[in-house]
Coordinates of C-alpha atoms in Angstrom, one line a residue:
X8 CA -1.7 11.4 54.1
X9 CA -1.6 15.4 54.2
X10 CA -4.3 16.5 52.1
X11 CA -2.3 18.8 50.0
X12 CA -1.1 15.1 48.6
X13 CA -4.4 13.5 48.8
X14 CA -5.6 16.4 46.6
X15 CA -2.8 16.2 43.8
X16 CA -3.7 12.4 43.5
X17 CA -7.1 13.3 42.7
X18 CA -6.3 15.6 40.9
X19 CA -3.9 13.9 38.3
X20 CA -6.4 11.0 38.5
X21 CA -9.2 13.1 36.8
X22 CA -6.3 14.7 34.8
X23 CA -5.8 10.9 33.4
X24 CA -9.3 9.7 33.2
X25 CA -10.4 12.9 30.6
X26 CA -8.3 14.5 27.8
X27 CA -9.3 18.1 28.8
X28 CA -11.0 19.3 31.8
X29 CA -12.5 22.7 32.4
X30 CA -10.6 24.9 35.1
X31 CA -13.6 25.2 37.3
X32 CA -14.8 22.0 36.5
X33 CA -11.7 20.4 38.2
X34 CA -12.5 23.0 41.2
X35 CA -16.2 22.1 42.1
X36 CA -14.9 17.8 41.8
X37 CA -12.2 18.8 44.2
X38 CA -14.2 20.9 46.5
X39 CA -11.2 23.8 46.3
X40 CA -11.0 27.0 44.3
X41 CA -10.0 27.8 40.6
X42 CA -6.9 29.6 42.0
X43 CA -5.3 26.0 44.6
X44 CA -6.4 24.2 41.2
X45 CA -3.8 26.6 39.5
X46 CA -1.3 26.0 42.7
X47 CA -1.9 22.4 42.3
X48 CA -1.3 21.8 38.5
X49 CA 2.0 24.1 38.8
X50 CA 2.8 21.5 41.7
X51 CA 2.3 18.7 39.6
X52 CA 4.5 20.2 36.8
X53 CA 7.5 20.1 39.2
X54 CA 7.2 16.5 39.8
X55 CA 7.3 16.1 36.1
X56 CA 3.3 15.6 34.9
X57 CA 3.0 17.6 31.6
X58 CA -0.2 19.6 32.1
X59 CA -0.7 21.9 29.5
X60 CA -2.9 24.7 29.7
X61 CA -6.2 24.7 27.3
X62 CA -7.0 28.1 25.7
X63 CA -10.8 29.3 25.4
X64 CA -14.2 30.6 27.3
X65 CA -13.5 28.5 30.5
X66 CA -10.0 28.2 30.1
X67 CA -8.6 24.7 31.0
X68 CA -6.1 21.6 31.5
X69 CA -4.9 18.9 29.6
X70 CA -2.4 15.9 30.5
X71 CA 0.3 15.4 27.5
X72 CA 2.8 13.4 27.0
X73 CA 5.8 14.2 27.9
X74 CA 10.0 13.5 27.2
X75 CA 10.0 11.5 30.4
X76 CA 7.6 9.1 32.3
X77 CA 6.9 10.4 35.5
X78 CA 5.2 8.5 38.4
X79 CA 2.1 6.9 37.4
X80 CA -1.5 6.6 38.8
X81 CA -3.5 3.7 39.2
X82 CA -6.2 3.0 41.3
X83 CA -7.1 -0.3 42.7
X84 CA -9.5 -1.3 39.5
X85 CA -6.9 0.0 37.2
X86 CA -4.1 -2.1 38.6
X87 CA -6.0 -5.4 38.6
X88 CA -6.7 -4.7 35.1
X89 CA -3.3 -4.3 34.6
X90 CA -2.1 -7.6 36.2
X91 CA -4.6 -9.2 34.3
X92 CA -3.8 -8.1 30.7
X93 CA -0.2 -8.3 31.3
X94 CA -0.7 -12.1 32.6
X95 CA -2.6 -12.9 29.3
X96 CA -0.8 -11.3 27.2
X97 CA 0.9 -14.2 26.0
X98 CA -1.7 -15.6 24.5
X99 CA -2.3 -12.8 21.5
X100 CA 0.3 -14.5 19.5
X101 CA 2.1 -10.8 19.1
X102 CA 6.1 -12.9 20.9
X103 CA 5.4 -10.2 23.6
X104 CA 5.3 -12.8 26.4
X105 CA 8.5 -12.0 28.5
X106 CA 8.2 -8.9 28.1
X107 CA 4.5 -8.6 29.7
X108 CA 6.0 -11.0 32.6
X109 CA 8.6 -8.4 33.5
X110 CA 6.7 -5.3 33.1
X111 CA 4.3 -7.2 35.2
X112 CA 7.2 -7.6 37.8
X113 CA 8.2 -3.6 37.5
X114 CA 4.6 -3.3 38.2
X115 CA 4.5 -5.4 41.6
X116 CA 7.4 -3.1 42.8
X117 CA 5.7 -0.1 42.7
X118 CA 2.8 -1.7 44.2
X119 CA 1.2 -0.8 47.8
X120 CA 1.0 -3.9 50.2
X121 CA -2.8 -4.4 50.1
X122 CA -2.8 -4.1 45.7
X123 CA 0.6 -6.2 46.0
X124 CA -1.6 -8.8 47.9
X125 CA -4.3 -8.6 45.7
X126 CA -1.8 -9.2 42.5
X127 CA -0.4 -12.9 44.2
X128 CA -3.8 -13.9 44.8
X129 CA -4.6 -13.9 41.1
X130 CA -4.0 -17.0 39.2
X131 CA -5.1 -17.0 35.8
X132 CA -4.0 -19.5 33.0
X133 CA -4.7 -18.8 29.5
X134 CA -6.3 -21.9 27.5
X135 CA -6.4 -22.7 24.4
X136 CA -9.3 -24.0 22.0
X137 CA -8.1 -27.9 21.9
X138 CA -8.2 -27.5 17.8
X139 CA -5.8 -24.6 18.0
X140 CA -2.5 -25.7 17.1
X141 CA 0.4 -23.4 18.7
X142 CA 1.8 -21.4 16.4
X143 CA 4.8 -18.8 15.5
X144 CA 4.4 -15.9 17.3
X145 CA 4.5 -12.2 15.5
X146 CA 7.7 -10.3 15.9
X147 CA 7.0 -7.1 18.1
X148 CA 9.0 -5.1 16.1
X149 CA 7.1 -5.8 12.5
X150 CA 3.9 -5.5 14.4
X151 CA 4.9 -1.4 15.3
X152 CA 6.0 -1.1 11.5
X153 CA 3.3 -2.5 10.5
X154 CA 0.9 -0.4 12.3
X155 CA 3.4 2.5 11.7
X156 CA 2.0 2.5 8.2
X157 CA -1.4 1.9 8.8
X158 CA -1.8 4.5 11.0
X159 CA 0.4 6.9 8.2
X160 CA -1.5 5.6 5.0
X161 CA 1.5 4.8 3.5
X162 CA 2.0 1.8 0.9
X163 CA 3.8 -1.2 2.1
X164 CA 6.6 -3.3 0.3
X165 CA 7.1 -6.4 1.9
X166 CA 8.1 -10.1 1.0
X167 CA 5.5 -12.8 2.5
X168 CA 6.1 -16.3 2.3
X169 CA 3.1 -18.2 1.7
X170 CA 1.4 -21.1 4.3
X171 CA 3.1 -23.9 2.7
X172 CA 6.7 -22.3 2.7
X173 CA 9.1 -23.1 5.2
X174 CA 9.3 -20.0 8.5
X175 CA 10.9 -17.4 7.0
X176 CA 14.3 -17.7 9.0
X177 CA 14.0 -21.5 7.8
X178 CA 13.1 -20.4 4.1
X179 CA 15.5 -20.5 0.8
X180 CA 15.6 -18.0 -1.6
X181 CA 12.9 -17.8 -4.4
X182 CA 10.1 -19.0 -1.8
X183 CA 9.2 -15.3 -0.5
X184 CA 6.6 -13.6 -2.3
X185 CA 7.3 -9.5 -3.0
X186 CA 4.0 -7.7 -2.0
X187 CA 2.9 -3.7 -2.2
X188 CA -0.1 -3.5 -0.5
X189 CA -2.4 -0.5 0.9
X190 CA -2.2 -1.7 4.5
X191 CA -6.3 -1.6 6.2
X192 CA -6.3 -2.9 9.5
X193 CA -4.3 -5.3 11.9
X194 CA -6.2 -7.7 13.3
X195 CA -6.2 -11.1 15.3
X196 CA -7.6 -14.3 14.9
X197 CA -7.1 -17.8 16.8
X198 CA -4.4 -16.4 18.3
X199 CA -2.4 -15.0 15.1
X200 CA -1.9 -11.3 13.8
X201 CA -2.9 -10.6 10.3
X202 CA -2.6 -7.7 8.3
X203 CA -5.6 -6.5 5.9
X204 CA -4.6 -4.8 2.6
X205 CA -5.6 -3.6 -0.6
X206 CA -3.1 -5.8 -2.8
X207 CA -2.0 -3.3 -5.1
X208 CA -0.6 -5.8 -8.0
X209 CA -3.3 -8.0 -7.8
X210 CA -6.6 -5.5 -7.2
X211 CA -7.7 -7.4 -4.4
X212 CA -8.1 -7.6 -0.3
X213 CA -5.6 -10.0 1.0
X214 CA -5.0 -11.0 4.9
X215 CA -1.6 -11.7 5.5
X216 CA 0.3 -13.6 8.6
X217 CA 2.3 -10.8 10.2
X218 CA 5.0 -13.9 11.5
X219 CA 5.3 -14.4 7.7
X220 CA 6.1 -10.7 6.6
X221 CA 9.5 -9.6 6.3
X222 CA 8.9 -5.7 5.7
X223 CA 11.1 -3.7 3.4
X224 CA 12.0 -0.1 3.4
X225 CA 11.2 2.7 3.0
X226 CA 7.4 3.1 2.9
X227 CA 6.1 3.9 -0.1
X228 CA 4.0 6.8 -0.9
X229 CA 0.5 7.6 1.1
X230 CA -2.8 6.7 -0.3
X231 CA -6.6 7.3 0.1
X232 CA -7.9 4.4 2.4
X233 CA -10.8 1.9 0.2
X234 CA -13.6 1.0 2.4
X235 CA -13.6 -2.5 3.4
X236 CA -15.7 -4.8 2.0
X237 CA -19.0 -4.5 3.8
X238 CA -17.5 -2.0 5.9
X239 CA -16.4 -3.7 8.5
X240 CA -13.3 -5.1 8.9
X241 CA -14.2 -7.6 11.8
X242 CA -17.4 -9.0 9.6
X243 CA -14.7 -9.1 6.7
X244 CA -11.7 -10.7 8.3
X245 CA -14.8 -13.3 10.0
X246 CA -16.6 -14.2 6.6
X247 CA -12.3 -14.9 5.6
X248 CA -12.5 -17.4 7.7
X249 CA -15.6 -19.3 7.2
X250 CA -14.8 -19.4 3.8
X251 CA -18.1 -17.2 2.5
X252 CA -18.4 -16.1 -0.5
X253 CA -17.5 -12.7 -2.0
X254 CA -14.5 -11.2 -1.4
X255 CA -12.4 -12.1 1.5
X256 CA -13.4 -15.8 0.9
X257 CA -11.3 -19.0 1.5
X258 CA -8.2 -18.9 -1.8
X259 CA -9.1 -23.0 -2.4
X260 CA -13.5 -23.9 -1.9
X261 CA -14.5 -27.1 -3.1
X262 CA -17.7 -29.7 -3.0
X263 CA -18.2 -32.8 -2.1
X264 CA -21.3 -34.8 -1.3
X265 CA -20.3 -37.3 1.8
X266 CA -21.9 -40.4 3.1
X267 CA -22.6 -39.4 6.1
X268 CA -25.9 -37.3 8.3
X269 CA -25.6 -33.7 8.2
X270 CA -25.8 -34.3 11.4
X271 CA -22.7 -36.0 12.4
X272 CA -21.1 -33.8 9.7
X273 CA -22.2 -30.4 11.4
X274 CA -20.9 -31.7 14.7
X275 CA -17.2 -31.6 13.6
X276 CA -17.4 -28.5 11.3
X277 CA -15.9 -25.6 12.6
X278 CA -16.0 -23.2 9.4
X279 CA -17.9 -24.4 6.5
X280 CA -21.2 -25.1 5.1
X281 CA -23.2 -28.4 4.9
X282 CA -26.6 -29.5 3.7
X283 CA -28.6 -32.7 3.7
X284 CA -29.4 -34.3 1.0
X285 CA -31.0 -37.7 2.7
X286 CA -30.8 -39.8 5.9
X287 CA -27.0 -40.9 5.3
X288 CA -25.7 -38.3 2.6
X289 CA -24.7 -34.9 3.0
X290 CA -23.1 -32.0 0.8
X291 CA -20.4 -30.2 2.1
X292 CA -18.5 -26.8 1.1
X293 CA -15.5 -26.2 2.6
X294 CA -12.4 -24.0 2.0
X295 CA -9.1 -23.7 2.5
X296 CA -5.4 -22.3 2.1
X297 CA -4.3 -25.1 -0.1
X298 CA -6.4 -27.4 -2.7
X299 CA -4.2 -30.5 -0.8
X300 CA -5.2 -28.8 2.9
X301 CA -8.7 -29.0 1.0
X302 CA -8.4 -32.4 -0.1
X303 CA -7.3 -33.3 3.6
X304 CA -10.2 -32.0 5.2
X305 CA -12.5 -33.7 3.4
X306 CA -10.9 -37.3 4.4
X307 CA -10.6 -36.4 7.9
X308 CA -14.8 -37.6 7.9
X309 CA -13.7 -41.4 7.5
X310 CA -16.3 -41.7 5.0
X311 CA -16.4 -42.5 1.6
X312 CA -17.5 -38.9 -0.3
X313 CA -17.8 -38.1 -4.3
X314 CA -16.0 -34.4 -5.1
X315 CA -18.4 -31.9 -6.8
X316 CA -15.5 -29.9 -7.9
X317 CA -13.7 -27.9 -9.1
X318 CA -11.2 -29.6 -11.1
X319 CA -8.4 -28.8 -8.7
X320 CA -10.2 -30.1 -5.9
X321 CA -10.2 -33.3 -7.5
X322 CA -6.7 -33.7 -8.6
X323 CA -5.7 -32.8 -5.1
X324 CA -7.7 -35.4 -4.2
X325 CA -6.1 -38.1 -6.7
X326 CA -2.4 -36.7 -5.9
X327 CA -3.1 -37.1 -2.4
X328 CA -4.3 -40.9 -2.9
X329 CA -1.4 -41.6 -4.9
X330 CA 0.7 -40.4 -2.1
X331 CA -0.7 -42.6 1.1
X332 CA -0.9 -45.1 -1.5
X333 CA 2.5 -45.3 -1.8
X334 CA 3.6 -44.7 2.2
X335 CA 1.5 -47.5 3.0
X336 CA 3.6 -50.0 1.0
X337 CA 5.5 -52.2 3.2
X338 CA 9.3 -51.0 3.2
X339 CA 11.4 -52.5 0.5
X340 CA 8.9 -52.5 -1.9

């Protein structure tokens, strides 16, 4: 390669890898002087590379972004990072699957022989945690509005439809839930985007399901962010979850004392809390989307169990008895 070229790689590499860059700095990495720097960049700016000049003491660069997407620059750790993120990319839950399998294609094109070789050799499957049930994936689109706002401050007006609605494209009118929330953060969990908002009509933090937000438009006006709970929005969205306490805590939390060891209890637990209260008893708090998910989760043990409460928690019980009671009746009866 002449080294002219070899020089305006390295170059637009260190252009890439720092936002500005000191004129003479570039010059002493490049072992050249501050005037076949300036030759250089105005090089690069005919092949298309937006370099904008940075005013001050030193004077400077600084690569923008630009109407059109000239060549790109990867080196060899760069582009197995690449493969790899594109290759798992179906498993974020944001529908962006296909679309990661031909950008990863447009990127094998482009490829030299020895990073093309590298790219077949790697295999990688994505698996999932055996107690994660597949899901709906997030539409793209709603995902870039979404984050539109975020990123704007700007209240959101959207309809949701709640857990135990039909998919919205599957849903009948009246099910959809009209929401105008301060949107926080987005954020994933078990494979599924939610968005974290201050709920304006109910003065509260609410996650919602992206892949059950239809948004409306246009924006509303901008706001002052709140500080998360805590402060931190992964701790927040985690303790959600587990069903903790506080704020950002399970919508349903129930009790139940269970005949069974905390022992075998704790083994099968993934979010919740449980506490022995002998040899074969055990209490158990638990929390969920629904007070019949609730009631379900609880009878998953196979054990015979006594509800603490609340009161919901134990007519979700009884209406969920009532209901096996009467699907195992033999037909005709």
């Amino acid at each position: 390669m002449p080294k002219t070229s070899a020089r305006l790689l390295s170059l637009l590499s260190l252009l890439q890898a720092r936002r500005d860059w000191p004129g003479q700095a570039l010059a002493e990495r490049l072992g050249v002087s501050a005037r076949t720097v300036r030759r250089d960049v105005d090089r690069l700016r005919e092949l298309g590379y937006p370099i904008a000049a940075v005013k001050g003491p030193d004077g400077g660069y600084r690569l923008d972004a630009g109407a059109r997407l000239p060549p790109l620059l990867f080196d060899d750790d760069q582009a197995v990072a690449l493969a790899v993120a594109l290759r798992t990319a179906a498993a974020t839950g944001a529908g962006i699957g296909e679309a990661a399998a031909r950008a990863l294609t447009t990127v094998r094109q482009v490829m030299p022989a020895r990073l093309r070789h590298r790219l077949d050799a790697l295999r990688i499957t994505a698996v999932e945690p055996a107690d994660r049930r597949p899901g709906p994936q997030a539409d793209p689109r709603v995902l870039m509005e979404l984050s539109a706002a975020v990123h704007a401050r700007e209240v959101l007006r959207f309809d949701h439809f709640p857990a135990y609605a039909p998919p919205r494209d599957e849903a009948e009118g009246g099910t959809a839930r009209p929401r105008r929330v301060e949107p926080h953060h987005l954020v994933t969990w078990g494979g599924r985007w939610y968005l974290v908002g201050w709920d304006l009509d109910r003065a509260d933090w609410r996650t919602f399901r992206v892949d059950r937000i239809v948004p409306r438009a246009p924006t509303g006006p901008r706001f002052t962010p709140r500080e998360v709970p805590g402060g931190d929005v992964a701790a927040f969205v985690a303790a959600r979850f587990r069903g903790s306490d506080g704020p950002g805590g399970w919508p349903c939390r129930g009790e139940a004392v269970l005949a069974l060891p905390a022992s075998v209890v704790a083994g099968h637990l993934r979010d919740g809390v449980v506490e022995e209260l002998g040899p074969d008893r055990c209490r158990l708090v638990l929390g969920a989307w629904s007070w019949v998910g609730l009631a379900a989760a609880v009878g998953r043990f196979d054990a015979d169990f006594d509800i603490v409460g609340p009161q919901e928690f134990r007519d979700a019980v009884a209406g969920l008895a009532r209901r096996y009671a009467r699907a195992a009746e033999p037909p005709g009866d």
